[in-house]
Structures are given as structure tokens and as C-alpha cells.
Amino acid sequence: MTQPKPMIVTLEIAADDMLFFQQLRDAHFPAHANYLDAHITLFHRLPGGEPAITDTLAKLAARPPLSLQVNGIVKFTNGIAYTLFSPELQTLHAELQTAFMPWLVRQDKQPLRPHITIQNKVTAFKAAQLHSTLLASFTPFAIQATGFGTWSYLRGPWKALQKINFNKR
């Protein structure tokens, strides 16, 4: 019997907000390595096919959408990401960590540092150039999180499994 592929959980954001980040990613992420859309990863490796995970996500989606503050641009060695701030998201993530504790890998046990990567796998020089360019005109702004996404990890690309929208039940 084949073992299910690991599951990734993302935070979905409003389509208009996503368009901004996707356009930057398309412009600045090397095409040969850009096989994912812009995204916010909440959990990197959960067991695929575990119904308690999707049940928990569905239960916690019974809430209004979240506002996130895009509060900075960070440069790492070979890329750039926009950083996000939301105390509400931190609380929600901690609740998910508690529910998912039996399955968490070390990376997913860490405090959440939400971000959206728009460039990676470039030289440090290219990353520094883009960081400087983007920072020159950056002003913090708000985006809206609309739900959770689940994905099957395929050793590179991801396959969409399910979107679970927030609602005000």
C-alpha cells in the first residue's frame, strides 16, 4: 500500500492581495525554479490522509477572515520575502500547533514567522539589489486571509487538495 504524500497547510489570502505578490514572484523568481504560486506556509509536513487534520482546519475556519499587516521586506541569503504581522494569526497558529502536536516535525514546532517569498534561488547580489529597490518605496499595508489551503507535497511542485474558507458561522 502506498503511503500518502506529506501534506502542507497554507493560509489563503484574498485574490486581489495575492495578485500583487504573484506578479512580483513571476517577475523576480527564477523561472526554472518557480513552480509554486506565492503562498504563506503554516505547516510544512503533516501526514497526508489524516482526517483529524482537515477536521481541525474546518472547525477553526468557522471564524471571520483575518487581517494581516504586511510590515516589512526581509532579505535572506538568496532571496526576498515580505513579512507579515498579525497577533490573531499567531493565536490561531498556536491553537493548530496544539491540535497537530502528535504529527509536527521540528520546523513546524517553531513559532510562526509568516512571510511571502517573492524571490529565491538567486545570487546574494541580486537579492540585495531587489531588497534595496523594494525597500525604497515600501509602505506597510493590510491584506486579508480568507482560509486554509491543503496541498500534497510532490518533491518540488505541490498538488492542491482542498481550500477551506473562513466564515462567520
Short mmCIF file of N, CA and C in Angstrom, two decimals:
data_model
loop_
_atom_site.label_atom_id
_atom_site.label_comp_id
_atom_site.label_asym_id
_atom_site.label_seq_id
_atom_site.Cartn_x
_atom_site.Cartn_y
_atom_site.Cartn_z
N MET A 1 0.84 -1.18 0.00
CA MET A 1 0.00 0.00 0.00
C MET A 1 0.90 1.25 0.00
N THR A 2 0.57 2.20 -0.85
CA THR A 2 1.36 3.42 -0.97
C THR A 2 1.06 4.38 0.17
N GLN A 3 2.11 4.91 0.76
CA GLN A 3 1.99 5.90 1.83
C GLN A 3 1.52 7.22 1.22
N PRO A 4 0.50 7.89 1.83
CA PRO A 4 0.08 9.20 1.31
C PRO A 4 1.23 10.20 1.36
N LYS A 5 1.24 11.11 0.39
CA LYS A 5 2.26 12.16 0.35
C LYS A 5 2.08 13.10 1.54
N PRO A 6 3.18 13.70 2.03
CA PRO A 6 3.05 14.67 3.11
C PRO A 6 2.13 15.83 2.71
N MET A 7 1.46 16.40 3.71
CA MET A 7 0.53 17.49 3.48
C MET A 7 1.15 18.81 3.97
N ILE A 8 0.95 19.85 3.19
CA ILE A 8 1.35 21.21 3.54
C ILE A 8 0.08 21.99 3.80
N VAL A 9 0.09 22.86 4.81
CA VAL A 9 -1.07 23.71 5.09
C VAL A 9 -0.63 25.16 4.90
N THR A 10 -1.41 25.88 4.10
CA THR A 10 -1.14 27.30 3.85
C THR A 10 -2.29 28.15 4.34
N LEU A 11 -2.01 29.45 4.45
CA LEU A 11 -3.04 30.44 4.74
C LEU A 11 -3.38 31.09 3.41
N GLU A 12 -4.63 31.02 3.03
CA GLU A 12 -5.08 31.61 1.77
C GLU A 12 -5.36 33.09 1.97
N ILE A 13 -5.05 33.91 0.97
CA ILE A 13 -5.36 35.33 1.06
C ILE A 13 -6.24 35.75 -0.11
N ALA A 14 -6.90 36.90 0.06
CA ALA A 14 -7.83 37.42 -0.94
C ALA A 14 -7.14 37.51 -2.31
N ALA A 15 -7.89 37.22 -3.36
CA ALA A 15 -7.34 37.16 -4.72
C ALA A 15 -6.67 38.47 -5.12
N ASP A 16 -7.26 39.60 -4.81
CA ASP A 16 -6.65 40.89 -5.17
C ASP A 16 -5.32 41.08 -4.46
N ASP A 17 -5.25 40.67 -3.20
CA ASP A 17 -3.99 40.76 -2.44
C ASP A 17 -2.95 39.81 -3.04
N MET A 18 -3.38 38.61 -3.39
CA MET A 18 -2.46 37.62 -3.93
C MET A 18 -1.86 38.07 -5.25
N LEU A 19 -2.64 38.77 -6.06
CA LEU A 19 -2.17 39.23 -7.36
C LEU A 19 -0.89 40.06 -7.23
N PHE A 20 -0.84 40.95 -6.25
CA PHE A 20 0.34 41.79 -6.02
C PHE A 20 1.59 40.93 -5.81
N PHE A 21 1.49 39.95 -4.92
CA PHE A 21 2.64 39.10 -4.60
C PHE A 21 2.99 38.17 -5.76
N GLN A 22 1.98 37.66 -6.45
CA GLN A 22 2.23 36.75 -7.56
C GLN A 22 2.94 37.46 -8.70
N GLN A 23 2.55 38.69 -8.97
CA GLN A 23 3.22 39.45 -10.04
C GLN A 23 4.69 39.69 -9.70
N LEU A 24 4.98 39.99 -8.44
CA LEU A 24 6.37 40.16 -8.02
C LEU A 24 7.14 38.85 -8.12
N ARG A 25 6.50 37.78 -7.69
CA ARG A 25 7.16 36.47 -7.76
C ARG A 25 7.44 36.09 -9.21
N ASP A 26 6.47 36.30 -10.09
CA ASP A 26 6.67 35.98 -11.51
C ASP A 26 7.80 36.81 -12.11
N ALA A 27 7.94 38.06 -11.67
CA ALA A 27 8.97 38.94 -12.21
C ALA A 27 10.37 38.66 -11.65
N HIS A 28 10.45 38.15 -10.41
CA HIS A 28 11.76 38.08 -9.75
C HIS A 28 12.23 36.69 -9.32
N PHE A 29 11.39 35.70 -9.40
CA PHE A 29 11.79 34.33 -9.03
C PHE A 29 12.31 33.67 -10.30
N PRO A 30 13.46 33.01 -10.27
CA PRO A 30 13.96 32.37 -11.49
C PRO A 30 12.93 31.39 -12.06
N ALA A 31 12.64 31.53 -13.34
CA ALA A 31 11.57 30.74 -13.98
C ALA A 31 11.77 29.24 -13.82
N HIS A 32 13.00 28.76 -13.88
CA HIS A 32 13.25 27.31 -13.79
C HIS A 32 12.89 26.74 -12.42
N ALA A 33 12.81 27.60 -11.40
CA ALA A 33 12.53 27.13 -10.04
C ALA A 33 11.18 27.64 -9.52
N ASN A 34 10.44 28.36 -10.34
CA ASN A 34 9.19 28.98 -9.89
C ASN A 34 8.00 28.09 -10.24
N TYR A 35 7.88 26.98 -9.55
CA TYR A 35 6.79 26.05 -9.83
C TYR A 35 5.67 26.14 -8.81
N LEU A 36 5.73 27.12 -7.91
CA LEU A 36 4.66 27.36 -6.93
C LEU A 36 4.18 28.79 -7.06
N ASP A 37 2.92 29.01 -6.77
CA ASP A 37 2.42 30.38 -6.66
C ASP A 37 2.85 30.96 -5.32
N ALA A 38 2.77 32.27 -5.19
CA ALA A 38 3.05 32.92 -3.92
C ALA A 38 2.15 32.30 -2.85
N HIS A 39 2.66 32.16 -1.64
CA HIS A 39 1.90 31.47 -0.60
C HIS A 39 2.42 31.82 0.79
N ILE A 40 1.62 31.50 1.80
CA ILE A 40 2.00 31.64 3.21
C ILE A 40 1.91 30.24 3.82
N THR A 41 3.03 29.64 4.12
CA THR A 41 3.04 28.29 4.68
C THR A 41 2.82 28.35 6.19
N LEU A 42 1.86 27.57 6.67
CA LEU A 42 1.62 27.42 8.10
C LEU A 42 2.29 26.16 8.65
N PHE A 43 2.19 25.07 7.89
CA PHE A 43 2.80 23.80 8.29
C PHE A 43 3.44 23.16 7.06
N HIS A 44 4.65 22.68 7.22
CA HIS A 44 5.46 22.19 6.11
C HIS A 44 5.33 20.69 5.85
N ARG A 45 4.99 19.93 6.89
CA ARG A 45 4.98 18.47 6.69
C ARG A 45 4.07 17.79 7.71
N LEU A 46 2.83 17.59 7.31
CA LEU A 46 1.87 16.84 8.12
C LEU A 46 1.55 15.55 7.38
N PRO A 47 1.06 14.54 8.09
CA PRO A 47 0.76 13.29 7.39
C PRO A 47 -0.47 13.44 6.48
N GLY A 48 -0.26 13.13 5.20
CA GLY A 48 -1.38 13.14 4.25
C GLY A 48 -2.37 12.06 4.62
N GLY A 49 -3.63 12.33 4.39
CA GLY A 49 -4.66 11.33 4.65
C GLY A 49 -5.08 11.23 6.10
N GLU A 50 -4.63 12.12 6.96
CA GLU A 50 -5.02 12.11 8.37
C GLU A 50 -6.27 12.97 8.54
N PRO A 51 -7.45 12.34 8.73
CA PRO A 51 -8.70 13.11 8.77
C PRO A 51 -8.77 14.12 9.92
N ALA A 52 -8.08 13.88 11.02
CA ALA A 52 -8.12 14.82 12.15
C ALA A 52 -7.56 16.18 11.75
N ILE A 53 -6.65 16.21 10.80
CA ILE A 53 -6.06 17.48 10.37
C ILE A 53 -7.09 18.32 9.63
N THR A 54 -7.72 17.75 8.63
CA THR A 54 -8.71 18.53 7.87
C THR A 54 -9.94 18.83 8.72
N ASP A 55 -10.30 17.95 9.63
CA ASP A 55 -11.43 18.23 10.54
C ASP A 55 -11.11 19.43 11.43
N THR A 56 -9.89 19.50 11.94
CA THR A 56 -9.48 20.62 12.79
C THR A 56 -9.47 21.93 11.99
N LEU A 57 -8.95 21.88 10.78
CA LEU A 57 -8.94 23.08 9.93
C LEU A 57 -10.36 23.56 9.66
N ALA A 58 -11.26 22.64 9.36
CA ALA A 58 -12.65 23.02 9.09
C ALA A 58 -13.30 23.63 10.33
N LYS A 59 -13.02 23.07 11.49
CA LYS A 59 -13.58 23.60 12.73
C LYS A 59 -13.06 25.02 13.00
N LEU A 60 -11.77 25.22 12.83
CA LEU A 60 -11.18 26.53 13.12
C LEU A 60 -11.43 27.56 12.01
N ALA A 61 -11.95 27.12 10.87
CA ALA A 61 -12.31 28.06 9.80
C ALA A 61 -13.65 28.74 10.07
N ALA A 62 -14.36 28.29 11.09
CA ALA A 62 -15.63 28.92 11.46
C ALA A 62 -15.33 30.22 12.22
N ARG A 63 -14.79 31.17 11.48
CA ARG A 63 -14.35 32.45 12.04
C ARG A 63 -14.33 33.48 10.91
N PRO A 64 -14.32 34.74 11.26
CA PRO A 64 -14.22 35.76 10.21
C PRO A 64 -12.83 35.77 9.57
N PRO A 65 -12.71 36.33 8.38
CA PRO A 65 -11.38 36.48 7.77
C PRO A 65 -10.45 37.27 8.70
N LEU A 66 -9.17 37.06 8.53
CA LEU A 66 -8.13 37.70 9.34
C LEU A 66 -7.49 38.85 8.57
N SER A 67 -7.18 39.92 9.27
CA SER A 67 -6.40 40.99 8.67
C SER A 67 -4.93 40.78 9.04
N LEU A 68 -4.06 40.89 8.05
CA LEU A 68 -2.62 40.75 8.25
C LEU A 68 -1.95 42.05 7.83
N GLN A 69 -0.98 42.48 8.59
CA GLN A 69 -0.21 43.67 8.24
C GLN A 69 1.05 43.22 7.51
N VAL A 70 1.23 43.69 6.28
CA VAL A 70 2.49 43.48 5.56
C VAL A 70 3.41 44.55 6.11
N ASN A 71 4.35 44.14 6.97
CA ASN A 71 5.08 45.13 7.76
C ASN A 71 6.55 45.28 7.41
N GLY A 72 7.04 44.55 6.42
CA GLY A 72 8.43 44.71 6.06
C GLY A 72 8.84 43.84 4.90
N ILE A 73 10.07 44.04 4.47
CA ILE A 73 10.68 43.23 3.41
C ILE A 73 12.00 42.73 3.96
N VAL A 74 12.18 41.45 3.97
CA VAL A 74 13.40 40.87 4.53
C VAL A 74 14.23 40.22 3.41
N LYS A 75 15.53 40.39 3.51
CA LYS A 75 16.46 39.75 2.58
C LYS A 75 17.09 38.58 3.31
N PHE A 76 17.07 37.44 2.70
CA PHE A 76 17.85 36.32 3.20
C PHE A 76 18.93 36.04 2.17
N THR A 77 19.79 35.11 2.38
CA THR A 77 20.98 34.96 1.54
C THR A 77 20.68 35.02 0.05
N ASN A 78 19.70 34.27 -0.41
CA ASN A 78 19.46 34.16 -1.85
C ASN A 78 18.06 34.58 -2.26
N GLY A 79 17.43 35.50 -1.51
CA GLY A 79 16.09 35.90 -1.90
C GLY A 79 15.49 36.96 -1.01
N ILE A 80 14.22 37.22 -1.28
CA ILE A 80 13.46 38.29 -0.62
C ILE A 80 12.08 37.78 -0.24
N ALA A 81 11.58 38.25 0.91
CA ALA A 81 10.21 37.92 1.32
C ALA A 81 9.58 39.14 1.99
N TYR A 82 8.27 39.24 1.86
CA TYR A 82 7.51 40.23 2.61
C TYR A 82 7.13 39.60 3.94
N THR A 83 7.34 40.32 5.04
CA THR A 83 6.99 39.81 6.36
C THR A 83 5.59 40.26 6.74
N LEU A 84 4.93 39.45 7.53
CA LEU A 84 3.53 39.68 7.91
C LEU A 84 3.41 39.71 9.42
N PHE A 85 2.47 40.51 9.90
CA PHE A 85 2.24 40.61 11.34
C PHE A 85 0.75 40.51 11.62
N SER A 86 0.39 39.64 12.57
CA SER A 86 -1.00 39.51 13.00
C SER A 86 -1.03 38.72 14.31
N PRO A 87 -1.31 39.40 15.42
CA PRO A 87 -1.45 38.66 16.69
C PRO A 87 -2.53 37.58 16.59
N GLU A 88 -3.60 37.87 15.86
CA GLU A 88 -4.69 36.89 15.69
C GLU A 88 -4.19 35.63 14.98
N LEU A 89 -3.35 35.81 13.95
CA LEU A 89 -2.78 34.65 13.25
C LEU A 89 -1.86 33.86 14.18
N GLN A 90 -1.09 34.54 14.99
CA GLN A 90 -0.20 33.84 15.93
C GLN A 90 -1.02 32.97 16.89
N THR A 91 -2.13 33.50 17.38
CA THR A 91 -3.01 32.74 18.28
C THR A 91 -3.61 31.54 17.57
N LEU A 92 -4.10 31.76 16.35
CA LEU A 92 -4.68 30.67 15.55
C LEU A 92 -3.63 29.59 15.27
N HIS A 93 -2.43 30.00 14.91
CA HIS A 93 -1.37 29.03 14.62
C HIS A 93 -1.00 28.21 15.86
N ALA A 94 -0.94 28.88 17.02
CA ALA A 94 -0.63 28.16 18.27
C ALA A 94 -1.71 27.12 18.57
N GLU A 95 -2.96 27.46 18.29
CA GLU A 95 -4.05 26.51 18.50
C GLU A 95 -3.91 25.31 17.55
N LEU A 96 -3.53 25.58 16.31
CA LEU A 96 -3.30 24.50 15.35
C LEU A 96 -2.11 23.64 15.77
N GLN A 97 -1.04 24.27 16.24
CA GLN A 97 0.12 23.50 16.70
C GLN A 97 -0.27 22.54 17.82
N THR A 98 -1.08 23.02 18.75
CA THR A 98 -1.52 22.16 19.85
C THR A 98 -2.30 20.96 19.31
N ALA A 99 -3.22 21.22 18.39
CA ALA A 99 -4.04 20.14 17.82
C ALA A 99 -3.21 19.16 16.99
N PHE A 100 -2.17 19.66 16.32
CA PHE A 100 -1.36 18.83 15.42
C PHE A 100 -0.09 18.28 16.07
N MET A 101 0.10 18.53 17.36
CA MET A 101 1.35 18.18 18.04
C MET A 101 1.84 16.75 17.77
N PRO A 102 0.97 15.74 17.74
CA PRO A 102 1.50 14.38 17.52
C PRO A 102 2.21 14.21 16.17
N TRP A 103 1.94 15.10 15.21
CA TRP A 103 2.49 14.92 13.86
C TRP A 103 3.52 15.97 13.47
N LEU A 104 3.81 16.93 14.34
CA LEU A 104 4.68 18.04 13.94
C LEU A 104 6.15 17.64 13.84
N VAL A 105 6.78 18.06 12.75
CA VAL A 105 8.23 17.95 12.62
C VAL A 105 8.83 19.16 13.33
N ARG A 106 10.12 19.13 13.56
CA ARG A 106 10.80 20.19 14.32
C ARG A 106 10.49 21.58 13.75
N GLN A 107 10.55 21.74 12.44
CA GLN A 107 10.30 23.04 11.81
C GLN A 107 8.91 23.57 12.15
N ASP A 108 7.93 22.69 12.20
CA ASP A 108 6.55 23.12 12.46
C ASP A 108 6.24 23.33 13.94
N LYS A 109 7.17 22.98 14.81
CA LYS A 109 7.02 23.24 16.25
C LYS A 109 7.51 24.64 16.62
N GLN A 110 8.19 25.29 15.69
CA GLN A 110 8.76 26.62 15.94
C GLN A 110 7.65 27.68 15.91
N PRO A 111 7.91 28.84 16.54
CA PRO A 111 6.95 29.94 16.41
C PRO A 111 6.81 30.34 14.94
N LEU A 112 5.62 30.73 14.56
CA LEU A 112 5.34 31.11 13.18
C LEU A 112 6.00 32.45 12.85
N ARG A 113 6.70 32.50 11.73
CA ARG A 113 7.25 33.75 11.20
C ARG A 113 6.64 33.93 9.81
N PRO A 114 5.40 34.42 9.75
CA PRO A 114 4.69 34.44 8.46
C PRO A 114 5.35 35.39 7.46
N HIS A 115 5.42 34.92 6.22
CA HIS A 115 6.03 35.68 5.15
C HIS A 115 5.55 35.16 3.81
N ILE A 116 5.79 35.96 2.78
CA ILE A 116 5.50 35.55 1.40
C ILE A 116 6.79 35.77 0.61
N THR A 117 7.38 34.68 0.14
CA THR A 117 8.62 34.76 -0.62
C THR A 117 8.32 35.16 -2.05
N ILE A 118 9.03 36.17 -2.52
CA ILE A 118 8.82 36.59 -3.91
C ILE A 118 10.07 36.38 -4.75
N GLN A 119 11.18 36.05 -4.09
CA GLN A 119 12.41 35.75 -4.83
C GLN A 119 13.21 34.75 -4.00
N ASN A 120 13.78 33.76 -4.68
CA ASN A 120 14.65 32.79 -4.04
C ASN A 120 15.53 32.18 -5.11
N LYS A 121 16.58 31.51 -4.66
CA LYS A 121 17.48 30.79 -5.57
C LYS A 121 18.17 31.73 -6.57
N VAL A 122 18.53 32.95 -6.09
CA VAL A 122 19.31 33.89 -6.89
C VAL A 122 20.62 34.17 -6.14
N THR A 123 21.50 34.94 -6.76
CA THR A 123 22.73 35.29 -6.07
C THR A 123 22.44 36.28 -4.95
N ALA A 124 23.34 36.34 -3.98
CA ALA A 124 23.20 37.29 -2.89
C ALA A 124 23.17 38.72 -3.43
N PHE A 125 23.92 38.98 -4.50
CA PHE A 125 23.95 40.31 -5.11
C PHE A 125 22.57 40.68 -5.67
N LYS A 126 21.95 39.76 -6.42
CA LYS A 126 20.61 40.03 -6.97
C LYS A 126 19.59 40.24 -5.86
N ALA A 127 19.67 39.44 -4.82
CA ALA A 127 18.74 39.59 -3.69
C ALA A 127 18.92 40.96 -3.04
N ALA A 128 20.17 41.39 -2.85
CA ALA A 128 20.43 42.70 -2.24
C ALA A 128 19.91 43.83 -3.12
N GLN A 129 20.06 43.70 -4.43
CA GLN A 129 19.56 44.72 -5.36
C GLN A 129 18.05 44.86 -5.25
N LEU A 130 17.33 43.73 -5.31
CA LEU A 130 15.88 43.79 -5.25
C LEU A 130 15.42 44.30 -3.89
N HIS A 131 16.08 43.86 -2.84
CA HIS A 131 15.72 44.31 -1.49
C HIS A 131 15.81 45.83 -1.42
N SER A 132 16.89 46.39 -1.90
CA SER A 132 17.10 47.84 -1.88
C SER A 132 16.03 48.56 -2.72
N THR A 133 15.73 48.04 -3.89
CA THR A 133 14.73 48.65 -4.78
C THR A 133 13.35 48.64 -4.13
N LEU A 134 12.94 47.51 -3.58
CA LEU A 134 11.60 47.40 -2.99
C LEU A 134 11.49 48.22 -1.71
N LEU A 135 12.54 48.23 -0.92
CA LEU A 135 12.53 48.96 0.34
C LEU A 135 12.40 50.47 0.13
N ALA A 136 12.93 50.96 -0.97
CA ALA A 136 12.92 52.40 -1.24
C ALA A 136 11.50 52.98 -1.32
N SER A 137 10.54 52.17 -1.74
CA SER A 137 9.17 52.67 -1.87
C SER A 137 8.17 51.93 -0.98
N PHE A 138 8.68 51.12 -0.04
CA PHE A 138 7.77 50.31 0.78
C PHE A 138 7.04 51.13 1.83
N THR A 139 5.74 50.89 1.91
CA THR A 139 4.89 51.40 2.97
C THR A 139 4.06 50.23 3.47
N PRO A 140 3.98 50.00 4.78
CA PRO A 140 3.17 48.88 5.28
C PRO A 140 1.72 48.97 4.76
N PHE A 141 1.12 47.80 4.58
CA PHE A 141 -0.27 47.74 4.11
C PHE A 141 -0.92 46.48 4.64
N ALA A 142 -2.24 46.44 4.56
CA ALA A 142 -3.01 45.30 5.09
C ALA A 142 -3.48 44.40 3.95
N ILE A 143 -3.52 43.11 4.25
CA ILE A 143 -4.11 42.12 3.35
C ILE A 143 -5.08 41.27 4.17
N GLN A 144 -5.92 40.51 3.49
CA GLN A 144 -6.91 39.70 4.19
C GLN A 144 -6.70 38.22 3.94
N ALA A 145 -6.63 37.44 5.04
CA ALA A 145 -6.56 35.98 4.95
C ALA A 145 -7.99 35.46 4.89
N THR A 146 -8.24 34.56 3.96
CA THR A 146 -9.60 34.09 3.68
C THR A 146 -9.85 32.64 4.05
N GLY A 147 -8.80 31.90 4.43
CA GLY A 147 -9.00 30.50 4.77
C GLY A 147 -7.70 29.72 4.76
N PHE A 148 -7.83 28.40 4.74
CA PHE A 148 -6.69 27.48 4.71
C PHE A 148 -6.65 26.77 3.36
N GLY A 149 -5.46 26.38 2.95
CA GLY A 149 -5.29 25.52 1.79
C GLY A 149 -4.51 24.30 2.22
N THR A 150 -4.85 23.15 1.68
CA THR A 150 -4.05 21.95 1.92
C THR A 150 -3.48 21.47 0.59
N TRP A 151 -2.27 20.96 0.67
CA TRP A 151 -1.52 20.60 -0.53
C TRP A 151 -0.79 19.29 -0.30
N SER A 152 -0.64 18.53 -1.35
CA SER A 152 0.18 17.31 -1.31
C SER A 152 1.57 17.68 -1.83
N TYR A 153 2.59 17.33 -1.04
CA TYR A 153 3.97 17.64 -1.43
C TYR A 153 4.47 16.58 -2.40
N LEU A 154 4.93 17.02 -3.58
CA LEU A 154 5.37 16.10 -4.62
C LEU A 154 6.87 16.25 -4.92
N ARG A 155 7.68 16.46 -3.89
CA ARG A 155 9.13 16.61 -4.05
C ARG A 155 9.49 17.76 -4.98
N GLY A 156 8.86 18.88 -4.78
CA GLY A 156 9.05 20.06 -5.63
C GLY A 156 7.71 20.74 -5.77
N PRO A 157 7.00 20.45 -6.87
CA PRO A 157 5.65 21.04 -7.02
C PRO A 157 4.70 20.53 -5.93
N TRP A 158 3.64 21.26 -5.73
CA TRP A 158 2.58 20.87 -4.81
C TRP A 158 1.31 20.63 -5.61
N LYS A 159 0.50 19.70 -5.13
CA LYS A 159 -0.81 19.45 -5.74
C LYS A 159 -1.88 19.94 -4.78
N ALA A 160 -2.76 20.83 -5.26
CA ALA A 160 -3.83 21.36 -4.42
C ALA A 160 -4.77 20.23 -4.01
N LEU A 161 -5.11 20.19 -2.72
CA LEU A 161 -6.05 19.20 -2.22
C LEU A 161 -7.40 19.84 -1.88
N GLN A 162 -7.36 20.87 -1.03
CA GLN A 162 -8.62 21.43 -0.53
C GLN A 162 -8.42 22.89 -0.13
N LYS A 163 -9.44 23.70 -0.35
CA LYS A 163 -9.50 25.07 0.18
C LYS A 163 -10.61 25.07 1.22
N ILE A 164 -10.30 25.63 2.38
CA ILE A 164 -11.28 25.69 3.48
C ILE A 164 -11.44 27.17 3.83
N ASN A 165 -12.53 27.76 3.39
CA ASN A 165 -12.73 29.20 3.59
C ASN A 165 -13.19 29.54 5.00
N PHE A 166 -12.69 30.69 5.49
CA PHE A 166 -13.19 31.22 6.76
C PHE A 166 -14.62 31.69 6.53
N ASN A 167 -15.43 31.58 7.57
CA ASN A 167 -16.80 32.11 7.52
C ASN A 167 -17.23 32.48 8.92
N LYS A 168 -18.34 33.20 9.02
CA LYS A 168 -18.77 33.73 10.33
C LYS A 168 -19.84 32.90 10.99
N ARG A 169 -19.88 31.65 10.82
CA ARG A 169 -20.95 30.80 11.38
C ARG A 169 -21.49 31.27 12.69
#
